[in-house]
Amino acid sequence: MNRFAIPLGVFALLVVVLAIGIKHSSNLGVIVSPLLGKPAPEFALPSLTDSTHIVKSSDLRGRWYIFNVWGTWCGGCRQEHSVLLEMRQADVVPIIGLDWKDKADEALSLLQQLGNPYEIVAVDKDGREAIEWGVYGAPETFLVNDQGVVVYKYIGPLTHEAWEKEFLPRLPPKQGAARAQEAAKS
Amino acid sequence: MMRRWALALTAMAAVFALFATAAYAVDPTQMPTPELQKRYLGLTHELRCMQCQNEAIADSPVDLAADLRRQVHDMLLAGKTDEDVRNFMVARYGEFILFRPRMSVRTAWLWLAPGVLILVGAFVAVRIVQQRSALVTQDNEPLEEDIRS
């Protein structure tokens, strides 16, 4: 019995270590943002629809908002577009767009064709703002609270499930699920 | 015969030269001083291209890698230290962007594990040797009894 105690113990330890490894590997490719729980980057960028208007992060303070990084060159963004429109329809939280390294005329015509889910779109022509947010591949979507703190980050094309399971429950009650239900009823 | 070899070698050299220029084309950045150039190359080789993940930003043709190289370039020109650049990147992209993870509470086991494993191995080895040598003396006793009887 004692002869097997140590090898068995080592084996059990190995199983635990590997199990932890496997459990975490499902998130492989999704990198946890160090921005979570930290203040969102400050920005002041020209608006897509009116380049003389500057979109400022300070103007957003006091409201929850969704910060969605996209571009017309990005296939996943096209894929999530209908979900964004649905989120806009729910009218629960404003969506701020960041048009990442894109051509303004193409971005505008895409929004015209497919519909515009954004309250306002900030333009990041040279990609510097995306670096501030730690963006490494569009689409990426952040949820920022009324204190200007990043609450959640979603990587990849948004889905209806992600909206219901990840975003709505994180929103304050009067903005979140309750209002979404009201919107669904009416 | 000799001439054919020479021809083959020249052709090979030409092909290699082609590839060599292609490799350099990824990042043609030149820093103003050799010292800055050295630091720039060092940093761009130790920062991960987050999009391709197994390539350094120095070697990646991806757009984002070019943006991050520009960031390194600008920060070095602005007089930032290498550690400033690393901290900037880690604050935005996380520890994962560093190919060489830094010593911290979370990564300490990476450095400590080999030492711990060697100690465990040494302990086990010593114990086995002790047990074996104990077995030898035990074996001798009945033998002496055998002789006596």
mmCIF file of C-alpha atoms in Angstrom:
data_model
loop_
_atom_site.group_PDB
_atom_site.id
_atom_site.type_symbol
_atom_site.label_atom_id
_atom_site.label_comp_id
_atom_site.label_asym_id
_atom_site.label_seq_id
_atom_site.Cartn_x
_atom_site.Cartn_y
_atom_site.Cartn_z
ATOM 1 C CA MET A 1 0.000 0.000 0.000
ATOM 2 C CA ASN A 2 2.689 2.419 1.094
ATOM 3 C CA ARG A 3 4.699 1.549 -2.014
ATOM 4 C CA PHE A 4 1.953 3.053 -4.159
ATOM 5 C CA ALA A 5 1.147 6.047 -1.966
ATOM 6 C CA ILE A 6 3.790 8.368 -3.416
ATOM 7 C CA PRO A 7 3.333 7.493 -7.123
ATOM 8 C CA LEU A 8 -0.438 7.760 -6.684
ATOM 9 C CA GLY A 9 -0.056 11.110 -4.969
ATOM 10 C CA VAL A 10 2.184 12.362 -7.783
ATOM 11 C CA PHE A 11 -0.295 11.067 -10.348
ATOM 12 C CA ALA A 12 -3.199 12.811 -8.590
ATOM 13 C CA LEU A 13 -1.211 16.043 -8.511
ATOM 14 C CA LEU A 14 -0.473 15.702 -12.233
ATOM 15 C CA VAL A 15 -4.170 15.135 -12.945
ATOM 16 C CA VAL A 16 -5.069 18.295 -11.024
ATOM 17 C CA VAL A 17 -2.428 20.372 -12.821
ATOM 18 C CA LEU A 18 -3.463 19.090 -16.251
ATOM 19 C CA ALA A 19 -7.157 19.523 -15.464
ATOM 20 C CA ILE A 20 -6.533 23.182 -14.598
ATOM 21 C CA GLY A 21 -4.594 23.518 -17.834
ATOM 22 C CA ILE A 22 -7.375 21.977 -19.911
ATOM 23 C CA LYS A 23 -10.020 24.042 -18.186
ATOM 24 C CA HIS A 24 -8.202 27.232 -19.087
ATOM 25 C CA SER A 25 -7.307 26.167 -22.610
ATOM 26 C CA SER A 26 -10.916 26.597 -23.744
ATOM 27 C CA ASN A 27 -10.196 30.313 -23.557
ATOM 28 C CA LEU A 28 -7.114 29.942 -25.714
ATOM 29 C CA GLY A 29 -6.887 32.841 -28.114
ATOM 30 C CA VAL A 30 -9.007 35.020 -25.870
ATOM 31 C CA ILE A 31 -6.670 37.198 -23.881
ATOM 32 C CA VAL A 32 -8.031 38.713 -20.697
ATOM 33 C CA SER A 33 -7.780 42.470 -20.975
ATOM 34 C CA PRO A 34 -5.717 44.201 -18.286
ATOM 35 C CA LEU A 35 -8.142 47.123 -18.714
ATOM 36 C CA LEU A 36 -10.913 45.318 -16.829
ATOM 37 C CA GLY A 37 -11.720 47.177 -13.622
ATOM 38 C CA LYS A 38 -9.543 50.088 -14.728
ATOM 39 C CA PRO A 39 -10.552 53.481 -16.117
ATOM 40 C CA ALA A 40 -11.208 53.409 -19.851
ATOM 41 C CA PRO A 41 -8.671 55.328 -21.934
ATOM 42 C CA GLU A 42 -9.412 59.013 -22.402
ATOM 43 C CA PHE A 43 -9.929 60.022 -25.988
ATOM 44 C CA ALA A 44 -10.867 62.957 -28.185
ATOM 45 C CA LEU A 45 -11.365 61.869 -31.782
ATOM 46 C CA PRO A 46 -13.183 63.275 -34.802
ATOM 47 C CA SER A 47 -16.690 61.977 -35.450
ATOM 48 C CA LEU A 48 -17.251 59.874 -38.565
ATOM 49 C CA THR A 49 -20.353 61.736 -39.643
ATOM 50 C CA ASP A 50 -18.968 65.199 -38.967
ATOM 51 C CA SER A 51 -15.183 65.483 -38.790
ATOM 52 C CA THR A 52 -15.393 68.941 -37.188
ATOM 53 C CA HIS A 53 -17.170 67.415 -34.208
ATOM 54 C CA ILE A 54 -14.864 65.836 -31.608
ATOM 55 C CA VAL A 55 -16.044 62.755 -29.724
ATOM 56 C CA LYS A 56 -14.704 63.035 -26.171
ATOM 57 C CA SER A 57 -14.602 60.366 -23.485
ATOM 58 C CA SER A 58 -15.259 63.088 -20.893
ATOM 59 C CA ASP A 59 -18.637 63.778 -22.546
ATOM 60 C CA LEU A 60 -19.611 60.154 -21.924
ATOM 61 C CA ARG A 61 -18.933 60.257 -18.189
ATOM 62 C CA GLY A 62 -21.991 59.573 -16.058
ATOM 63 C CA ARG A 63 -23.502 57.130 -18.552
ATOM 64 C CA TRP A 64 -22.907 53.488 -19.249
ATOM 65 C CA TYR A 65 -21.806 52.857 -22.806
ATOM 66 C CA ILE A 66 -20.692 50.115 -25.150
ATOM 67 C CA PHE A 67 -17.478 50.764 -27.050
ATOM 68 C CA ASN A 68 -17.383 48.742 -30.256
ATOM 69 C CA VAL A 69 -14.230 48.571 -32.383
ATOM 70 C CA TRP A 70 -14.962 47.868 -36.032
ATOM 71 C CA GLY A 71 -13.944 48.535 -39.624
ATOM 72 C CA THR A 72 -15.405 47.943 -43.063
ATOM 73 C CA TRP A 73 -12.440 45.646 -43.851
ATOM 74 C CA CYS A 74 -13.427 43.382 -40.955
ATOM 75 C CA GLY A 75 -15.588 40.368 -41.787
ATOM 76 C CA GLY A 76 -16.532 39.630 -38.193
ATOM 77 C CA CYS A 77 -17.880 43.174 -37.873
ATOM 78 C CA ARG A 78 -20.207 42.620 -40.804
ATOM 79 C CA GLN A 79 -21.317 39.431 -39.080
ATOM 80 C CA GLU A 80 -22.186 41.158 -35.788
ATOM 81 C CA HIS A 81 -23.849 44.153 -37.408
ATOM 82 C CA SER A 82 -27.383 42.792 -37.079
ATOM 83 C CA VAL A 83 -26.785 42.090 -33.385
ATOM 84 C CA LEU A 84 -25.621 45.673 -32.881
ATOM 85 C CA LEU A 85 -28.773 46.901 -34.613
ATOM 86 C CA GLU A 86 -30.832 44.720 -32.309
ATOM 87 C CA MET A 87 -28.998 46.186 -29.306
ATOM 88 C CA ARG A 88 -29.707 49.672 -30.550
ATOM 89 C CA GLN A 89 -33.356 48.719 -30.950
ATOM 90 C CA ALA A 90 -33.463 47.575 -27.323
ATOM 91 C CA ASP A 91 -32.366 51.137 -26.440
ATOM 92 C CA VAL A 92 -30.774 50.047 -23.190
ATOM 93 C CA VAL A 93 -27.267 51.422 -23.506
ATOM 94 C CA PRO A 94 -25.710 53.666 -26.155
ATOM 95 C CA ILE A 95 -23.185 52.104 -28.514
ATOM 96 C CA ILE A 96 -20.137 54.194 -29.315
ATOM 97 C CA GLY A 97 -18.237 53.002 -32.378
ATOM 98 C CA LEU A 98 -14.531 53.203 -33.048
ATOM 99 C CA ASP A 99 -13.895 53.045 -36.771
ATOM 100 C CA TRP A 100 -10.450 51.445 -36.755
ATOM 101 C CA LYS A 101 -7.981 52.133 -39.589
ATOM 102 C CA ASP A 102 -10.708 52.561 -42.136
ATOM 103 C CA LYS A 103 -11.700 54.746 -45.055
ATOM 104 C CA ALA A 104 -14.324 57.245 -43.912
ATOM 105 C CA ASP A 105 -16.382 57.142 -47.130
ATOM 106 C CA GLU A 106 -16.546 53.340 -47.082
ATOM 107 C CA ALA A 107 -17.524 53.333 -43.411
ATOM 108 C CA LEU A 108 -20.265 55.879 -44.035
ATOM 109 C CA SER A 109 -21.713 54.018 -46.998
ATOM 110 C CA LEU A 110 -21.703 50.748 -45.040
ATOM 111 C CA LEU A 111 -23.699 52.373 -42.231
ATOM 112 C CA GLN A 112 -26.052 53.823 -44.809
ATOM 113 C CA GLN A 113 -26.624 50.441 -46.446
ATOM 114 C CA LEU A 114 -26.859 48.202 -43.365
ATOM 115 C CA GLY A 115 -28.198 50.698 -40.823
ATOM 116 C CA ASN A 116 -26.363 52.630 -38.133
ATOM 117 C CA PRO A 117 -26.400 51.072 -34.651
ATOM 118 C CA TYR A 118 -24.105 53.726 -33.192
ATOM 119 C CA GLU A 119 -24.976 56.791 -31.200
ATOM 120 C CA ILE A 120 -21.747 58.241 -32.488
ATOM 121 C CA VAL A 121 -18.673 56.860 -34.246
ATOM 122 C CA ALA A 122 -15.169 58.064 -33.393
ATOM 123 C CA VAL A 123 -12.541 57.749 -36.103
ATOM 124 C CA ASP A 124 -9.196 56.121 -35.341
ATOM 125 C CA LYS A 125 -7.477 56.600 -38.653
ATOM 126 C CA ASP A 126 -3.921 55.625 -37.706
ATOM 127 C CA GLY A 127 -4.711 52.955 -35.103
ATOM 128 C CA ARG A 128 -3.288 54.794 -32.087
ATOM 129 C CA GLU A 129 -6.551 54.777 -30.140
ATOM 130 C CA ALA A 130 -6.981 51.022 -30.646
ATOM 131 C CA ILE A 131 -3.564 50.479 -29.029
ATOM 132 C CA GLU A 132 -4.734 52.471 -25.994
ATOM 133 C CA TRP A 133 -7.611 49.987 -25.633
ATOM 134 C CA GLY A 134 -5.351 46.980 -26.181
ATOM 135 C CA VAL A 135 -7.267 45.997 -29.293
ATOM 136 C CA TYR A 136 -5.602 43.223 -31.294
ATOM 137 C CA GLY A 137 -8.335 42.166 -33.701
ATOM 138 C CA ALA A 138 -11.692 43.625 -34.614
ATOM 139 C CA PRO A 139 -14.433 43.264 -33.645
ATOM 140 C CA GLU A 140 -13.839 43.898 -29.958
ATOM 141 C CA THR A 141 -16.509 45.288 -27.664
ATOM 142 C CA PHE A 142 -16.094 46.925 -24.264
ATOM 143 C CA LEU A 143 -18.687 47.777 -21.645
ATOM 144 C CA VAL A 144 -17.869 50.957 -19.719
ATOM 145 C CA ASN A 145 -19.790 52.029 -16.638
ATOM 146 C CA ASP A 146 -20.957 55.475 -15.538
ATOM 147 C CA GLN A 147 -17.702 55.989 -13.623
ATOM 148 C CA GLY A 148 -15.752 55.472 -16.835
ATOM 149 C CA VAL A 149 -14.449 52.067 -15.701
ATOM 150 C CA VAL A 150 -14.153 49.145 -18.131
ATOM 151 C CA VAL A 151 -16.477 46.442 -16.805
ATOM 152 C CA TYR A 152 -16.307 43.815 -19.511
ATOM 153 C CA LYS A 153 -14.625 43.041 -22.802
ATOM 154 C CA TYR A 154 -15.980 40.763 -25.510
ATOM 155 C CA ILE A 155 -13.684 39.563 -28.286
ATOM 156 C CA GLY A 156 -15.038 38.460 -31.641
ATOM 157 C CA PRO A 157 -18.374 38.961 -33.395
ATOM 158 C CA LEU A 158 -21.187 39.733 -30.945
ATOM 159 C CA THR A 159 -24.058 37.279 -30.755
ATOM 160 C CA HIS A 160 -27.589 37.518 -29.444
ATOM 161 C CA GLU A 161 -26.561 35.126 -26.631
ATOM 162 C CA ALA A 162 -23.565 37.269 -25.658
ATOM 163 C CA TRP A 163 -25.780 40.341 -25.474
ATOM 164 C CA GLU A 164 -28.296 38.605 -23.225
ATOM 165 C CA LYS A 165 -25.902 36.614 -21.075
ATOM 166 C CA GLU A 166 -22.849 38.869 -20.803
ATOM 167 C CA PHE A 167 -23.932 42.459 -21.350
ATOM 168 C CA LEU A 168 -27.483 42.797 -20.027
ATOM 169 C CA PRO A 169 -26.810 41.232 -16.591
ATOM 170 C CA ARG A 170 -23.848 43.566 -16.054
ATOM 171 C CA LEU A 171 -25.869 46.690 -16.699
ATOM 172 C CA PRO A 172 -27.551 48.447 -13.743
ATOM 173 C CA PRO A 173 -31.068 47.060 -13.153
ATOM 174 C CA LYS A 174 -32.999 50.044 -14.431
ATOM 175 C CA GLN A 175 -30.941 50.029 -17.625
ATOM 176 C CA GLY A 176 -30.419 46.304 -17.987
ATOM 177 C CA ALA A 177 -32.807 43.382 -18.144
ATOM 178 C CA ALA A 178 -35.895 45.272 -16.877
ATOM 179 C CA ARG A 179 -35.781 47.832 -19.630
ATOM 180 C CA ALA A 180 -34.989 45.232 -22.237
ATOM 181 C CA GLN A 181 -38.117 43.337 -21.175
ATOM 182 C CA GLU A 182 -40.182 46.510 -21.323
ATOM 183 C CA ALA A 183 -38.833 47.141 -24.793
ATOM 184 C CA ALA A 184 -39.698 43.588 -25.817
ATOM 185 C CA LYS A 185 -43.274 43.954 -24.552
ATOM 186 C CA SER A 186 -44.063 47.242 -26.195
ATOM 187 C CA MET B 1 31.560 20.641 -64.522
ATOM 188 C CA MET B 2 33.068 23.424 -62.458
ATOM 189 C CA ARG B 3 31.165 25.986 -64.431
ATOM 190 C CA ARG B 4 27.867 24.250 -63.796
ATOM 191 C CA TRP B 5 28.548 24.308 -60.055
ATOM 192 C CA ALA B 6 29.406 27.960 -60.168
ATOM 193 C CA LEU B 7 26.193 28.653 -62.033
ATOM 194 C CA ALA B 8 24.109 26.701 -59.496
ATOM 195 C CA LEU B 9 25.753 28.515 -56.611
ATOM 196 C CA THR B 10 25.160 31.903 -58.182
ATOM 197 C CA ALA B 11 21.511 31.014 -58.771
ATOM 198 C CA MET B 12 21.142 29.920 -55.143
ATOM 199 C CA ALA B 13 22.824 33.068 -53.887
ATOM 200 C CA ALA B 14 20.471 35.133 -56.027
ATOM 201 C CA VAL B 15 17.433 33.329 -54.569
ATOM 202 C CA PHE B 16 18.698 33.802 -51.009
ATOM 203 C CA ALA B 17 19.401 37.450 -51.648
ATOM 204 C CA LEU B 18 15.812 37.822 -52.839
ATOM 205 C CA PHE B 19 14.468 36.279 -49.648
ATOM 206 C CA ALA B 20 16.843 38.320 -47.537
ATOM 207 C CA THR B 21 15.483 41.586 -48.915
ATOM 208 C CA ALA B 22 11.940 40.273 -48.467
ATOM 209 C CA ALA B 23 12.654 39.622 -44.769
ATOM 210 C CA TYR B 24 14.047 43.107 -44.267
ATOM 211 C CA ALA B 25 11.071 44.656 -46.031
ATOM 212 C CA VAL B 26 8.844 43.828 -43.032
ATOM 213 C CA ASP B 27 10.505 46.527 -40.975
ATOM 214 C CA PRO B 28 12.687 49.062 -42.724
ATOM 215 C CA THR B 29 12.706 51.397 -39.703
ATOM 216 C CA GLN B 30 16.011 53.126 -39.068
ATOM 217 C CA MET B 31 16.597 54.829 -35.737
ATOM 218 C CA PRO B 32 18.805 57.953 -35.730
ATOM 219 C CA THR B 33 21.580 56.437 -33.598
ATOM 220 C CA PRO B 34 23.042 52.882 -33.479
ATOM 221 C CA GLU B 35 22.282 52.739 -29.772
ATOM 222 C CA LEU B 36 18.590 53.530 -30.330
ATOM 223 C CA GLN B 37 18.519 51.123 -33.261
ATOM 224 C CA LYS B 38 19.815 48.349 -30.999
ATOM 225 C CA ARG B 39 17.181 49.062 -28.334
ATOM 226 C CA TYR B 40 14.473 49.308 -31.000
ATOM 227 C CA LEU B 41 15.424 45.923 -32.449
ATOM 228 C CA GLY B 42 15.627 44.415 -28.969
ATOM 229 C CA LEU B 43 12.155 45.622 -27.997
ATOM 230 C CA THR B 44 10.448 44.749 -31.277
ATOM 231 C CA HIS B 45 11.870 41.218 -30.994
ATOM 232 C CA GLU B 46 10.604 40.676 -27.463
ATOM 233 C CA LEU B 47 7.067 41.994 -28.007
ATOM 234 C CA ARG B 48 4.500 39.551 -29.307
ATOM 235 C CA CYS B 49 2.334 40.310 -32.305
ATOM 236 C CA MET B 50 -1.034 39.816 -30.597
ATOM 237 C CA GLN B 51 -2.748 38.975 -33.861
ATOM 238 C CA CYS B 52 -0.402 36.189 -34.939
ATOM 239 C CA GLN B 53 0.707 35.340 -31.395
ATOM 240 C CA ASN B 54 3.750 33.258 -32.273
ATOM 241 C CA GLU B 55 5.626 36.023 -34.025
ATOM 242 C CA ALA B 56 7.429 39.050 -32.675
ATOM 243 C CA ILE B 57 6.195 42.420 -33.914
ATOM 244 C CA ALA B 58 9.602 42.804 -35.600
ATOM 245 C CA ASP B 59 8.888 39.920 -37.983
ATOM 246 C CA SER B 60 5.175 40.272 -38.574
ATOM 247 C CA PRO B 61 3.757 41.840 -41.726
ATOM 248 C CA VAL B 62 0.383 42.360 -39.979
ATOM 249 C CA ASP B 63 -0.971 45.907 -39.736
ATOM 250 C CA LEU B 64 -1.216 45.886 -35.958
ATOM 251 C CA ALA B 65 2.448 44.860 -35.655
ATOM 252 C CA ALA B 66 3.395 47.874 -37.765
ATOM 253 C CA ASP B 67 1.322 50.113 -35.466
ATOM 254 C CA LEU B 68 3.014 48.680 -32.381
ATOM 255 C CA ARG B 69 6.448 49.114 -33.970
ATOM 256 C CA ARG B 70 5.575 52.739 -34.639
ATOM 257 C CA GLN B 71 4.591 53.038 -30.983
ATOM 258 C CA VAL B 72 7.970 51.628 -29.861
ATOM 259 C CA HIS B 73 9.752 53.912 -32.339
ATOM 260 C CA ASP B 74 7.915 57.012 -31.112
ATOM 261 C CA MET B 75 8.379 56.191 -27.422
ATOM 262 C CA LEU B 76 12.126 55.610 -27.823
ATOM 263 C CA LEU B 77 12.504 58.879 -29.718
ATOM 264 C CA ALA B 78 10.568 60.597 -26.933
ATOM 265 C CA GLY B 79 13.271 59.423 -24.527
ATOM 266 C CA LYS B 80 11.351 56.613 -22.820
ATOM 267 C CA THR B 81 13.262 53.704 -21.314
ATOM 268 C CA ASP B 82 12.868 50.088 -22.457
ATOM 269 C CA GLU B 83 11.005 49.375 -19.232
ATOM 270 C CA ASP B 84 8.619 52.291 -19.964
ATOM 271 C CA VAL B 85 7.809 50.708 -23.323
ATOM 272 C CA ARG B 86 7.274 47.268 -21.757
ATOM 273 C CA ASN B 87 5.034 48.749 -19.048
ATOM 274 C CA PHE B 88 3.016 50.638 -21.668
ATOM 275 C CA MET B 89 2.404 47.456 -23.643
ATOM 276 C CA VAL B 90 1.632 45.308 -20.600
ATOM 277 C CA ALA B 91 -0.840 47.901 -19.274
ATOM 278 C CA ARG B 92 -2.829 47.624 -22.526
ATOM 279 C CA TYR B 93 -2.281 44.103 -23.795
ATOM 280 C CA GLY B 94 -1.352 42.218 -20.646
ATOM 281 C CA GLU B 95 1.662 40.147 -19.653
ATOM 282 C CA PHE B 96 1.041 37.929 -22.713
ATOM 283 C CA ILE B 97 2.605 40.504 -25.032
ATOM 284 C CA LEU B 98 6.031 39.820 -23.499
ATOM 285 C CA PHE B 99 7.762 36.764 -24.920
ATOM 286 C CA ARG B 100 9.829 36.594 -21.727
ATOM 287 C CA PRO B 101 7.325 36.685 -18.846
ATOM 288 C CA ARG B 102 8.435 38.840 -15.971
ATOM 289 C CA MET B 103 9.105 37.595 -12.449
ATOM 290 C CA SER B 104 5.971 38.205 -10.403
ATOM 291 C CA VAL B 105 3.889 36.376 -7.844
ATOM 292 C CA ARG B 106 1.854 34.787 -10.626
ATOM 293 C CA THR B 107 4.801 33.682 -12.731
ATOM 294 C CA ALA B 108 7.223 32.883 -9.901
ATOM 295 C CA TRP B 109 6.479 29.164 -10.194
ATOM 296 C CA LEU B 110 7.866 29.187 -13.728
ATOM 297 C CA TRP B 111 11.284 30.026 -12.341
ATOM 298 C CA LEU B 112 10.999 28.117 -9.071
ATOM 299 C CA ALA B 113 9.538 24.872 -10.444
ATOM 300 C CA PRO B 114 12.824 23.523 -11.926
ATOM 301 C CA GLY B 115 14.675 24.077 -8.644
ATOM 302 C CA VAL B 116 11.871 22.492 -6.645
ATOM 303 C CA LEU B 117 11.786 19.516 -9.016
ATOM 304 C CA ILE B 118 15.570 19.027 -8.675
ATOM 305 C CA LEU B 119 15.264 19.129 -4.867
ATOM 306 C CA VAL B 120 12.408 16.592 -4.945
ATOM 307 C CA GLY B 121 14.425 14.379 -7.293
ATOM 308 C CA ALA B 122 17.513 14.596 -5.080
ATOM 309 C CA PHE B 123 15.436 13.766 -1.996
ATOM 310 C CA VAL B 124 13.883 10.734 -3.696
ATOM 311 C CA ALA B 125 17.277 9.561 -4.987
ATOM 312 C CA VAL B 126 18.900 9.845 -1.548
ATOM 313 C CA ARG B 127 16.017 7.960 0.041
ATOM 314 C CA ILE B 128 16.193 5.148 -2.482
ATOM 315 C CA VAL B 129 19.956 4.791 -1.995
ATOM 316 C CA GLN B 130 19.506 4.741 1.801
ATOM 317 C CA GLN B 131 16.783 2.094 1.585
ATOM 318 C CA ARG B 132 18.888 -0.052 -0.740
ATOM 319 C CA SER B 133 21.933 0.119 1.521
ATOM 320 C CA ALA B 134 19.755 -0.794 4.490
ATOM 321 C CA LEU B 135 18.542 -3.818 2.511
ATOM 322 C CA VAL B 136 22.131 -5.017 2.014
ATOM 323 C CA THR B 137 22.911 -5.141 5.771
ATOM 324 C CA GLN B 138 19.620 -6.855 6.460
ATOM 325 C CA ASP B 139 20.460 -9.471 3.848
ATOM 326 C CA ASN B 140 23.787 -10.167 5.516
ATOM 327 C CA GLU B 141 22.310 -11.125 8.856
ATOM 328 C CA PRO B 142 20.494 -14.310 7.933
ATOM 329 C CA LEU B 143 23.565 -15.322 5.955
ATOM 330 C CA GLU B 144 25.729 -15.180 9.096
ATOM 331 C CA GLU B 145 23.119 -17.191 10.945
ATOM 332 C CA ASP B 146 23.223 -19.753 8.194
ATOM 333 C CA ILE B 147 26.957 -20.122 8.583
ATOM 334 C CA ARG B 148 26.722 -20.436 12.359
ATOM 335 C CA SER B 149 24.137 -23.174 12.302
#
